[in-house]
Amino acid sequence: MIIPANLLKEVSKLKEQLNYHNYRYYVLDDPSIPDAEYDRLFLCLKELEKEYPQLVELDSPTQRVGAAPLSAFSQVTHKVPMLSLDNAFSDNDMRDFNRRLQDRLKSTEDIEYACEPKLDGIAISLLYIDGQLVQGATRGDGTTGENITQNVRTIPSIPLKLLGQDFPPALEVRGEIYMPKAGFGALNNRARAAGDKIFVNPRNAAAGSLRQLDSAITANRPLEMCAYSVGLVEGGDLPTQHTAALEQLHEWGFLINSEMRAVGNIEACIEYYQNLGVKRDDLAYDIDGIVFKVNDFNLQKTLGFVSRAPRWAIAYKFPAQEEMTQLLDVEFQVGRTGAVTPVARLDPVFVGGVTVSNATLHNRDEIDRLGVKVGDTVVVRRAGDVIPQVVSVVRSRRPETARDIVFPDTCPVCGSHVETVPGEVVARCTAGLVCAAQRKEAIKHFASRKAMDIDGLGDKLVELLVDEGLIDSMADLYHLQAQQVEKLERMGPRSAENLIAALHKSKQTTLDRFLYSLGIREVGEATARSLARYFGNLEKLITADEETLQQVDDVGPVVAHFISDFFIQPHNIEAVQALQDAGIQWQDIEVNEADEPLSGQTFVITGSFKVLKRSGAKAMLENLGAKVAGSVSVKTSMVVVGGGATNNSKYIKAQELGVATTDEPGLIELLTAHGAL
Ligand code: IVH
C-alpha cells in the first residue's frame, strides 16, 4: 500500500505532540492542553495506525500497552554495573565520610554535594539508542538484571523517545521506579473492595507490579520513575556536574526529584537531612534516607570505587519505619464511647526513631485480616506521629505455641455485655458511665484543653483520682478539697491548690465548650459550636427532637440520634444537673430575633399534607421560633388544618375558641414569606 507523504508527516507530528503533552502532564506536572484534547489527538493517531499498520513504531504513545504477555523475563548484562551505596546512620558517620574524601583528595577544602531523597522503590536502567527507548532492566545483582522493557514502557513518566536533539546516541538513564503513596492507597482500596490480596507497602506494590509477565497489569498500576544517574554514555557529552546532568535529563523528558539541591559542605548536608526528615511524611512518596553525591564528575572520577559502591556517594538512612518483633500478648482497652480496642503488647523494638512496646490492632476485623496470633513475629510500622501499627505477620516464624486471640464478649473492665452493632466494626461495652473505664475516659475528655480546659488535670491525675476513690463523676471534681489532692502521688500542697483554683476557674465557661465536654458521640468542637449557636440555651437542645436537631449545621440523622439518645438517658441529665449545681455556668446565646419571627407563637398541626411533610413543617416552624403543640387551647396562635380534617376535633375546638386556622397552601405562604421555603 502506498502511503501518502503528508500522512507520514501527520503521524509523526501527532506522535511528537502526544509525547510532548505526556511530558508536560507526567514529568512537568504542568499540562498545557485539556485531557479531552489529549484524548482526541491519541484517538486520531490510533485511527491512522489502524488504517496503516506499517506506520506503527515502538516509540508511538499508542504502544505503551498491548504487548503479548511473556512466559519469562530474559537476562540483561549491564554494560556499566549498577552499584549500591554505603550507608551512614549518624551525623558523625557523615563527617567521617567527608573527612575520608578530603584525605583522599589531599585537600581541606569544602566539597560540594548533590543532595536528593533516597526513593524507596526499584532501581531501573533504561537504554536509549538514538533517542529511542530500547531496553529497561532491573538491577538484579548489579551485573545482570531482568529485561522488563515491556513493563517500563507502560509507565507514563518514562519517555519512549527523548525530547530535543542533542542527546548522546547511546545513553543509559538510571533511576528508581516507585509507587506514590496516594496511588498505593487507591490500589489497596480497590484490592480490598474486590477481596484481592493487599500490598504491605508502596515498595512491595511497585516491585510486584514490575514483576508481571503481562504488561497490561503493570499498565494499571500507578507507577512513576525518577532519574538519578546515568550508566553508559556514548557519542555525546553531559554537563560536568551531577545536578546539571540531571537537569539535562529533565529536559530530555525525565522526571527528576524536585527536592534535589547542591550544597557547599558536609554540615549543609546534615542540615538538608534534618529538614527533609521533618518533611518526610508529607512527601507524596516513601523515602528511606538521603543520598549525597560529590557533585563534580571529575572529583567523582578521582575518587573512584570500592568493591561495588562508589567512594563519592553515601546514603544517610532515616530510622527504619518498619521493624520485626514478637507479639507477646493482646490486651483490650475500653475507650470513652465504650469501644473495645485490642492493643498489641510487643517485645520492645526501636522503630521510626522511638522504642515501641504497644501497637493498636484496631478491631476484630483487623485481627482477622492480619491472621495474627499471640506469639507471632509481626512487622510493626511507626511513621511520623501516627500511632504504631501491626502491618503484617511473618508466618514462617510462627511458633508451635502460638495461640488465637479471643475477642471478649464481656467488658474487660466492668464485665458488662460487649456488642457490635450490625454494619459497624467496633465492639462496644454497653454499660456507659457505669463502666469505670468509660468513666475515666469521659472525665479525661471533660478536663481536656478544648473542653473545660482544667489546667493541671492530665490523664494520669484523672486515673489516680478515680483509682483512689476521690471522684466518680465529672461533677465530683468540683467537690474535691485541696487536702485530699495533696496526699496523692507526686502532688503537694502547692499543686493541689493550683488544681482547685483551675477547677474553680473552669466553672465559668461557654455553652459550646460545655456541650463538647459532655463527650456525646460524634459531637466534636465544631458540632458543639453549631448546636450552641442554633439553640442558644441548653434547655432547648435537651428538648429538641431528632428532626429539629437535623436542622443544625453538620448534624445528620446519625449524630441527631446520638444527641437525642444522650439526653433521653436520665443518668446523663442527672450528670448535667450535677455539673450545673456544682456551679458551672455560661452565658446563654441570644438567638437573633430577626431569625425567629414566629417566636412566642404556638402552632398546632392536624390532618394530612400533600406538599409538605408534617415533620418538616414542624421543624420549619420551630426554626422560625414558633412552638408546635399537640393540642388546641386559647393560647394557640394558629391551627394548620391539612386535608380531610374539617370535621376533626382540633379543627372544631379552634372554631369554638375562635383560634385562627389555615390550610396547607396558607402554611406554605407563611413559611415562604419568612424565607423558610
Ligand atoms: S544513586 C552509584 N540515588 O538506592 C550510585 N540511588 O544502594 C547509585 N536509590 O538500589 C545509586 N534513590 O535504587 C541513588 N537518589 C538516589 C536513589 C538511589 C534510591 C536506591 C538505588 C539503589 C540503592 C543504592
XYZ file of C-alpha atoms and ligand atoms in Angstrom:
701
model
C 0.000 0.000 0.000
C 1.301 3.438 -0.930
C 1.408 5.832 1.944
C 0.865 9.466 1.069
C 3.759 11.706 2.180
C 1.500 14.096 4.064
C 0.202 11.172 6.116
C 3.701 10.240 7.249
C 4.152 13.804 8.322
C 0.866 13.875 10.158
C 1.596 10.681 12.072
C 4.998 11.892 13.127
C 3.543 15.262 14.167
C 0.845 13.546 16.231
C 3.428 11.362 17.946
C 5.591 14.349 18.709
C 2.644 16.305 20.096
C 1.485 13.397 22.234
C 4.975 12.732 23.588
C 5.344 16.387 24.440
C 1.957 16.641 26.200
C 2.654 13.409 28.037
C 5.889 15.001 29.305
C 4.055 18.162 30.369
C 1.485 16.109 32.230
C 3.569 13.396 33.892
C 7.010 14.945 34.196
C 6.475 18.685 34.497
C 3.091 18.303 36.204
C 2.031 21.263 34.095
C -0.340 20.226 31.297
C -0.955 22.838 28.627
C -3.987 21.220 26.983
C -7.150 19.737 28.485
C -7.338 15.948 28.885
C -10.073 15.782 26.265
C -7.774 17.364 23.693
C -5.049 14.826 24.522
C -7.569 12.018 24.145
C -8.641 13.427 20.782
C -5.054 13.503 19.468
C -4.477 9.995 20.833
C -7.562 8.662 19.095
C -6.564 10.347 15.863
C -3.173 8.602 15.915
C -4.761 5.294 16.841
C -7.160 5.520 13.896
C -4.366 6.281 11.459
C -2.229 3.450 12.812
C -5.166 1.099 12.479
C -5.608 2.049 8.873
C -1.882 1.915 8.102
C -0.385 -0.710 10.474
C 3.002 -0.385 8.787
C 3.239 3.081 10.376
C 3.190 1.713 13.913
C 6.552 2.230 15.588
C 7.694 1.313 19.078
C 8.027 4.912 20.184
C 4.380 5.593 19.438
C 2.388 6.634 22.536
C -0.224 4.079 21.466
C 2.312 1.298 22.039
C 2.779 1.702 25.788
C 0.349 -1.140 26.430
C -0.635 -4.105 24.397
C 2.426 -6.311 24.032
C 1.699 -10.026 24.387
C 2.355 -11.499 27.844
C 5.782 -13.083 28.317
C 6.495 -16.574 29.600
C 9.629 -15.386 31.407
C 11.916 -12.359 31.585
C 15.189 -12.588 29.698
C 18.522 -11.677 31.295
C 20.370 -8.448 30.603
C 24.055 -7.843 31.293
C 24.665 -4.255 32.320
C 27.420 -2.670 30.254
C 28.150 -0.386 33.192
C 27.496 -2.148 36.511
C 24.687 -0.878 38.704
C 26.260 -0.020 42.009
C 24.982 0.105 45.515
C 25.676 2.721 48.181
C 27.452 2.800 51.509
C 25.276 3.805 54.415
C 25.620 6.432 57.146
C 23.493 6.297 60.289
C 24.641 9.372 62.207
C 25.913 12.911 61.701
C 29.349 11.679 62.679
C 29.255 8.937 60.030
C 28.647 11.769 57.563
C 31.569 13.819 58.899
C 33.805 10.727 58.729
C 32.747 10.182 55.128
C 33.624 13.788 54.238
C 36.988 13.519 56.011
C 37.824 10.316 54.117
C 37.155 12.095 50.831
C 39.208 15.133 51.797
C 42.100 12.859 52.837
C 41.935 11.035 49.534
C 41.824 14.326 47.635
C 44.613 15.649 49.892
C 42.623 18.817 50.462
C 40.879 20.525 53.342
C 38.609 22.483 51.032
C 34.858 22.089 51.365
C 33.332 19.604 48.947
C 30.136 20.439 47.079
C 27.494 17.716 47.354
C 24.297 16.971 45.478
C 21.537 16.021 47.942
C 18.490 14.015 46.912
C 15.937 11.793 48.619
C 16.638 8.072 48.603
C 13.470 6.834 46.951
C 12.111 3.569 48.274
C 11.389 1.660 45.104
C 13.114 -0.484 42.491
C 16.300 0.538 40.668
C 15.999 0.586 36.891
C 18.329 1.128 33.941
C 16.864 2.435 30.686
C 18.812 2.234 27.455
C 18.145 4.808 24.727
C 19.652 4.328 21.278
C 19.299 7.369 19.039
C 16.759 8.707 21.479
C 14.515 5.615 21.371
C 13.848 3.538 24.461
C 15.138 0.087 23.544
C 15.569 -1.639 26.876
C 14.557 -1.424 30.521
C 16.320 -3.673 33.031
C 16.267 -4.255 36.766
C 19.422 -4.014 38.834
C 19.495 -7.712 39.684
C 22.890 -8.473 41.244
C 24.328 -5.266 39.751
C 25.904 -7.068 36.796
C 22.928 -8.965 35.373
C 19.306 -7.967 35.699
C 15.965 -8.833 34.153
C 14.673 -7.420 30.935
C 11.409 -5.695 31.845
C 11.207 -3.421 28.802
C 7.530 -4.200 28.148
C 6.617 -3.189 31.667
C 8.633 0.014 31.858
C 7.116 1.164 28.574
C 3.732 1.373 30.321
C 4.974 3.934 32.863
C 3.873 7.344 31.635
C 6.749 9.334 33.166
C 9.271 7.257 31.190
C 9.852 8.796 27.752
C 9.616 6.333 24.868
C 11.551 8.836 22.803
C 13.850 11.535 24.151
C 12.838 15.127 23.651
C 15.117 17.510 21.750
C 18.061 16.528 19.542
C 21.284 16.947 21.474
C 21.291 13.655 23.397
C 24.153 11.139 23.102
C 23.344 8.378 20.545
C 23.750 5.775 23.293
C 22.507 6.795 26.698
C 21.640 4.735 29.726
C 19.480 6.543 32.263
C 19.186 5.148 35.770
C 16.659 5.839 38.410
C 14.021 4.480 40.713
C 10.550 3.209 39.891
C 8.200 3.721 42.821
C 4.528 3.948 43.658
C 3.406 7.288 45.152
C 1.564 6.938 48.460
C -1.782 8.144 47.079
C -1.717 5.625 44.224
C -0.753 2.874 46.675
C -3.699 3.755 48.925
C -6.110 3.740 45.999
C -4.724 0.445 44.668
C -5.168 -1.235 48.048
C -8.669 0.184 48.424
C -9.592 -1.334 45.098
C -7.988 -4.649 46.089
C -9.835 -4.633 49.407
C -13.156 -3.967 47.685
C -12.504 -6.809 45.239
C -11.370 -9.151 48.019
C -7.875 -9.367 46.463
C -4.579 -9.537 48.301
C -3.427 -6.157 49.556
C 0.159 -4.917 49.429
C 2.117 -4.311 52.600
C 3.798 -1.098 51.449
C 4.370 1.002 48.302
C 7.756 -0.612 47.659
C 6.311 -4.131 47.587
C 3.484 -2.902 45.404
C 5.953 -1.350 42.940
C 8.108 -4.492 42.890
C 5.063 -6.739 42.403
C 3.782 -4.536 39.605
C 7.082 -4.667 37.714
C 7.359 -8.428 38.086
C 4.254 -9.002 35.970
C 4.735 -11.028 32.815
C 1.616 -9.384 31.422
C 2.381 -5.703 30.935
C -1.342 -4.891 30.813
C -1.346 -5.423 34.598
C 1.654 -3.146 35.085
C -0.097 -0.505 32.974
C -2.900 -0.340 35.537
C -0.555 0.278 38.449
C 0.208 3.879 39.456
C 3.986 3.817 38.966
C 6.438 6.670 38.471
C 10.086 6.778 37.533
C 12.566 9.356 38.746
C 16.033 9.631 37.154
C 19.070 9.905 39.457
C 22.131 8.986 37.406
C 23.458 7.729 34.088
C 25.196 4.500 33.093
C 26.563 4.136 29.586
C 27.080 7.418 27.679
C 28.488 7.111 24.149
C 28.952 9.587 21.361
C 27.954 12.652 23.314
C 28.603 14.648 26.423
C 26.791 15.500 29.593
C 27.351 18.532 31.814
C 30.267 18.122 34.246
C 28.208 18.245 37.435
C 25.691 15.732 38.747
C 22.944 18.312 39.387
C 23.423 19.874 35.940
C 23.389 16.420 34.310
C 20.078 15.635 35.975
C 18.639 18.988 34.842
C 19.705 17.948 31.342
C 17.915 14.587 31.716
C 14.859 16.527 32.794
C 14.960 18.486 29.540
C 15.219 15.248 27.564
C 11.995 14.092 29.160
C 12.697 12.553 32.582
C 11.177 13.219 35.940
C 13.836 14.287 38.453
C 13.299 14.835 42.142
C 12.139 18.347 42.973
C 13.937 18.230 46.343
C 17.360 17.862 44.706
C 19.825 20.588 45.800
C 23.566 21.256 45.589
C 25.107 22.339 48.912
C 28.559 23.695 49.730
C 29.796 21.400 52.525
C 29.074 18.426 54.784
C 27.372 20.468 57.540
C 24.865 21.720 54.961
C 24.260 18.063 54.014
C 23.411 17.281 57.635
C 21.044 20.245 57.725
C 19.383 19.056 54.494
C 18.951 15.596 56.039
C 17.283 17.078 59.127
C 14.978 19.348 57.125
C 13.859 16.558 54.847
C 13.369 14.285 57.847
C 10.736 16.734 59.066
C 9.079 16.839 55.641
C 9.350 13.084 55.097
C 5.782 12.148 55.967
C 4.348 14.957 53.854
C 6.135 13.849 50.700
C 3.994 12.158 48.055
C 6.271 9.087 48.045
C 8.177 6.955 50.559
C 11.863 7.670 51.115
C 14.227 5.809 53.407
C 17.096 8.289 53.584
C 19.057 10.920 51.713
C 21.685 10.215 49.068
C 24.671 12.602 48.986
C 26.929 12.598 45.939
C 30.058 14.585 45.200
C 28.643 16.980 42.646
C 31.672 17.349 40.388
C 32.120 14.462 37.908
C 35.902 14.999 37.743
C 36.185 14.634 41.503
C 33.952 11.545 41.310
C 36.379 10.043 38.812
C 39.385 10.806 41.010
C 37.684 9.223 43.999
C 36.599 6.065 42.158
C 35.024 2.948 43.691
C 35.487 0.406 46.447
C 34.128 -3.026 45.572
C 30.550 -2.387 44.486
C 29.951 1.115 45.792
C 31.286 4.489 44.729
C 33.554 6.301 47.198
C 31.933 9.598 46.210
C 28.405 8.859 47.415
C 26.693 7.836 50.628
C 23.134 7.100 51.755
C 22.302 8.637 55.146
C 19.438 6.416 56.271
C 16.432 7.561 58.259
C 15.482 5.379 61.214
C 13.535 2.437 59.772
C 9.766 2.874 59.924
C 9.170 -0.855 59.947
C 10.751 -3.471 62.171
C 10.023 -7.035 63.218
C 9.245 -8.013 66.755
C 7.242 -10.551 68.740
C 3.631 -10.163 69.780
C 3.730 -11.034 73.490
C 0.070 -10.561 74.315
C -3.107 -8.714 73.368
C -4.999 -6.582 75.863
C -8.364 -4.969 75.375
C -8.788 -1.285 76.221
C -12.122 0.417 76.703
C -12.437 3.963 75.391
C -14.738 6.869 76.214
C -17.516 5.644 73.952
C -17.125 2.075 75.168
C -15.180 0.995 72.080
C -13.183 -2.118 72.925
C -9.812 -1.830 71.196
C -7.305 -4.683 71.020
C -3.812 -3.444 71.842
C -0.740 -5.472 70.931
C 1.853 -5.802 73.677
C 5.158 -6.149 71.872
C 8.679 -7.101 72.695
C 10.077 -3.514 72.724
C 11.578 -2.571 69.368
C 13.281 0.585 68.080
C 11.269 1.781 65.078
C 10.629 5.181 63.485
C 13.054 6.786 65.963
C 11.416 5.569 69.209
C 11.077 2.383 71.235
C 7.660 0.881 70.655
C 6.119 -1.636 73.019
C 2.411 -1.237 72.166
C 0.594 -1.028 68.857
C -3.073 -0.824 68.013
C -4.795 -3.778 66.367
C -7.880 -1.586 65.734
C -10.735 -4.119 65.899
C -11.804 -7.689 65.406
C -11.861 -7.386 61.593
C -8.263 -6.215 61.576
C -7.174 -9.192 63.671
C -8.926 -11.489 61.191
C -7.403 -9.654 58.224
C -3.891 -9.981 59.631
C -4.486 -13.560 60.742
C -2.315 -12.778 63.746
C -1.813 -14.964 66.842
C -0.148 -14.305 70.179
C 3.474 -15.414 69.876
C 3.743 -14.440 66.200
C 6.587 -12.401 64.784
C 4.958 -9.266 63.379
C 6.043 -6.271 61.314
C 5.440 -3.040 63.209
C 5.295 0.307 61.479
C 5.617 3.727 63.026
C 5.596 6.646 60.604
C 5.655 10.234 61.858
C 3.196 10.945 64.622
C 0.878 8.146 63.586
C 0.329 5.562 66.334
C 2.291 2.350 65.745
C 0.521 -0.288 63.670
C 0.966 -4.013 63.156
C 1.144 -4.261 59.373
C 1.756 -7.933 58.771
C 2.623 -11.311 60.228
C 5.768 -13.292 59.369
C 4.004 -16.639 59.002
C 7.222 -18.590 58.528
C 8.256 -17.693 62.069
C 5.059 -18.789 63.796
C 5.964 -20.885 66.851
C 4.018 -24.029 67.713
C 2.910 -22.373 70.918
C 1.168 -19.517 69.066
C -2.393 -19.070 70.324
C -5.540 -17.470 68.918
C -6.625 -14.034 70.037
C -10.005 -14.314 71.711
C -12.142 -11.226 71.466
C -14.051 -10.808 74.749
C -17.863 -11.000 74.935
C -17.837 -9.023 78.143
C -16.164 -5.756 79.029
C -12.681 -6.440 80.427
C -13.170 -3.604 82.924
C -16.765 -3.828 84.163
C -17.902 -7.199 82.883
C -20.930 -5.821 81.047
C -22.062 -7.180 77.720
C -19.998 -6.160 74.664
C -21.986 -5.683 71.474
C -21.214 -4.994 67.847
C -23.886 -3.038 66.045
C -24.551 -4.590 62.616
C -22.726 -2.584 59.963
C -20.108 -1.320 62.442
C -16.714 -2.892 63.028
C -16.260 -1.584 66.538
C -17.361 -3.664 69.519
C -18.580 -1.620 72.489
C -19.148 -2.101 76.178
C -22.817 -1.349 76.742
C -22.510 -0.087 80.316
C -21.944 3.604 79.556
C -20.795 5.601 82.577
C -21.413 2.622 84.836
C -18.178 1.228 83.353
C -15.140 2.563 85.259
C -13.037 2.680 82.074
C -15.601 4.778 80.230
C -15.978 6.985 83.270
C -12.242 7.634 83.436
C -12.087 8.410 79.753
C -15.128 10.669 79.996
C -13.511 12.649 82.820
C -10.225 12.925 80.893
C -12.131 14.293 77.944
C -14.130 16.650 80.163
C -10.914 18.126 81.602
C -9.066 18.397 78.283
C -7.922 21.650 76.743
C -10.632 22.016 74.105
C -13.331 21.001 76.595
C -13.351 22.525 80.110
C -9.621 23.253 79.905
C -8.800 22.370 83.513
C -5.173 23.307 83.893
C -3.036 20.638 85.560
C -5.659 17.894 85.338
C -3.960 15.484 82.955
C -4.807 11.857 82.144
C -2.549 10.413 84.846
C -4.090 12.529 87.585
C -7.628 11.608 86.488
C -6.687 7.921 86.690
C -5.250 8.454 90.130
C -8.279 10.375 91.381
C -10.628 7.639 90.177
C -8.428 4.796 91.415
C -8.109 6.400 94.858
C -11.880 6.717 95.012
C -11.813 10.507 95.248
C -14.042 11.036 92.220
C -16.581 9.001 90.373
C -18.029 11.563 88.009
C -17.247 14.844 86.333
C -19.206 16.788 88.940
C -17.206 15.156 91.748
C -14.192 17.103 90.502
C -15.786 20.296 91.766
C -16.188 18.915 95.284
C -12.512 17.989 95.660
C -10.673 19.523 98.595
C -7.017 20.590 98.405
C -6.229 18.441 101.477
C -7.437 15.311 99.638
C -5.471 16.052 96.494
C -2.167 16.973 98.104
C -1.780 13.474 99.538
C -1.704 11.923 96.074
C 1.451 10.657 94.438
C 3.586 13.458 93.011
C 1.229 16.130 94.332
C 1.939 18.634 97.092
C 0.107 21.497 98.788
C 1.052 23.885 96.012
C -0.067 21.755 93.073
C -3.217 20.773 94.962
C -4.117 24.449 95.492
C -3.403 25.126 91.827
C -5.712 22.317 90.762
C -8.555 23.572 92.958
C -8.039 27.079 91.552
C -8.071 25.725 87.981
C -11.278 23.810 88.694
C -12.829 26.935 90.115
C -11.782 28.962 87.102
C -13.236 26.409 84.679
C -16.729 26.850 86.151
C -17.163 29.978 84.073
C -17.429 28.529 80.603
C -19.332 28.732 77.323
C -22.239 26.632 76.150
C -20.269 25.161 73.256
C -17.345 24.098 75.458
C -19.777 22.577 77.928
C -21.570 20.635 75.196
C -18.295 19.395 73.771
C -17.060 18.357 77.221
C -20.069 16.076 77.740
C -18.482 13.714 75.225
C -21.639 12.964 73.265
C -20.734 10.543 70.480
C -19.782 12.310 67.240
C -20.173 15.762 68.787
C -16.812 17.418 68.174
C -15.950 21.048 68.750
C -17.497 22.274 65.514
C -20.789 20.460 66.059
C -20.908 21.673 69.674
C -20.465 25.224 68.413
C -23.229 24.844 65.821
C -25.569 23.362 68.430
C -24.865 26.191 70.887
C -25.420 28.803 68.238
C -28.602 27.209 66.963
C -30.313 26.566 70.267
C -28.811 29.363 72.355
C -29.512 27.542 75.610
C -29.248 24.044 76.999
C -32.964 23.521 77.690
C -33.895 23.949 74.035
C -31.218 21.488 72.980
C -32.256 18.910 75.571
C -35.880 19.013 74.478
C -35.217 19.084 70.726
C -36.312 16.031 68.765
C -34.167 14.368 66.124
C -35.944 16.200 63.321
C -35.107 19.564 64.835
C -31.542 18.541 65.596
C -31.023 17.793 61.955
C -31.703 21.423 61.120
C -28.349 22.258 62.710
C -25.263 22.555 60.509
C -23.315 19.291 60.223
C -25.919 17.312 62.155
C -27.236 14.407 60.107
C -29.570 11.611 61.212
C -26.820 9.597 62.920
C -25.479 12.474 65.017
C -29.026 13.667 65.757
C -29.767 10.209 67.082
C -26.660 10.174 69.297
C -27.556 13.591 70.750
C -31.180 12.777 71.377
C -30.237 9.384 72.795
C -27.788 11.060 75.166
C -30.356 13.442 76.626
C -33.046 10.783 76.896
C -30.978 8.877 79.445
C -31.812 10.014 82.973
C -28.260 9.444 84.252
C -26.930 11.904 81.658
C -29.494 14.532 82.618
C -28.514 13.954 86.241
C -24.829 14.405 85.364
C -25.598 17.691 83.574
C -27.677 18.871 86.508
C -24.939 17.923 88.969
C -22.439 19.984 86.989
C -24.731 22.992 86.976
C -25.346 22.508 90.697
C -21.573 22.470 91.203
C -21.506 25.986 89.785
C -20.732 25.543 86.104
C -22.314 28.363 84.201
C -22.278 30.113 80.871
C -23.987 32.956 79.133
C -26.920 31.817 77.008
C -26.541 32.885 73.427
C -29.037 35.462 72.196
C -30.605 33.884 69.168
C -31.257 36.781 66.844
C -34.954 37.761 66.986
C -34.911 38.562 63.279
C -34.162 34.870 62.681
C -37.153 33.929 64.808
C -40.070 35.980 63.551
C -42.587 33.498 64.986
C -41.148 33.407 68.478
C -43.851 33.462 71.120
C -46.411 31.901 68.791
C -47.822 28.413 69.186
C -48.981 26.320 66.231
C -50.966 23.114 66.108
C -50.757 20.935 63.011
C -53.515 18.488 62.116
C -54.721 16.484 59.110
C -52.675 15.166 56.219
C -50.450 17.256 53.956
C -49.884 16.982 50.231
C -46.719 19.005 49.577
C -45.008 19.331 52.918
C -44.179 16.570 55.335
C -45.741 17.212 58.709
C -42.437 16.646 60.447
C -40.705 19.026 58.040
C -43.355 21.700 58.536
C -42.967 21.360 62.299
C -39.197 21.746 62.075
C -39.512 24.798 59.850
C -41.967 26.483 62.209
C -39.673 25.765 65.139
C -36.767 27.165 63.193
C -38.677 30.395 62.880
C -39.069 30.438 66.661
C -42.605 29.031 66.914
C -43.674 26.341 69.354
C -45.550 23.436 67.843
C -48.015 21.925 70.288
C -50.184 18.825 70.195
C -53.478 20.256 71.432
C -55.510 23.410 70.869
C -56.081 25.926 73.660
C -56.778 29.654 73.976
C -53.009 30.137 73.857
C -52.798 28.592 70.384
C -51.956 31.184 67.757
C -52.945 29.150 64.730
C -54.150 25.677 63.772
C -52.901 24.369 60.446
C -55.566 22.072 59.035
C -54.457 19.597 56.403
C -56.758 17.750 54.012
C -59.670 15.752 55.444
C -59.566 17.423 58.862
C -62.505 19.811 58.667
C -64.514 17.672 60.999
C -61.754 16.554 63.307
C -61.635 17.558 66.928
C -58.779 20.060 66.681
C -60.463 21.974 63.901
C -63.744 22.048 65.815
C -62.004 23.194 69.001
C -60.275 26.013 67.088
C -63.636 27.097 65.732
C -65.130 27.059 69.224
C -62.258 29.052 70.759
C -62.024 31.482 67.858
C -58.420 30.422 67.127
C -57.223 31.315 63.611
C -56.916 28.417 61.158
C -55.185 27.985 57.852
C -54.647 25.170 55.362
C -51.552 23.739 53.713
C -51.308 26.434 50.977
C -51.681 29.065 53.733
C -48.817 27.490 55.707
C -46.666 27.333 52.592
C -47.312 31.027 52.034
C -46.373 31.839 55.631
C -43.166 29.781 55.503
C -42.252 31.324 52.167
C -42.823 34.840 53.466
C -40.317 34.167 56.258
C -37.776 32.667 53.905
C -38.108 29.132 55.290
C -39.120 27.749 51.904
S 22.488 6.596 43.371
C 26.274 4.953 42.048
N 20.402 7.994 44.074
O 19.399 3.134 46.486
C 25.047 5.438 42.674
N 20.362 5.655 44.422
O 22.074 1.180 47.238
C 23.960 4.500 42.594
N 18.258 4.829 45.345
O 19.081 0.365 44.810
C 22.739 4.887 43.226
N 17.238 6.766 45.467
O 17.986 2.224 43.517
C 20.958 6.782 44.017
N 18.597 9.334 44.602
C 19.149 8.135 44.545
C 18.482 6.983 44.965
C 19.126 5.747 44.895
C 17.126 5.470 45.680
C 18.466 3.366 45.503
C 19.027 2.690 44.301
C 19.829 1.554 44.838
C 20.061 1.933 46.254
C 21.535 2.167 46.481
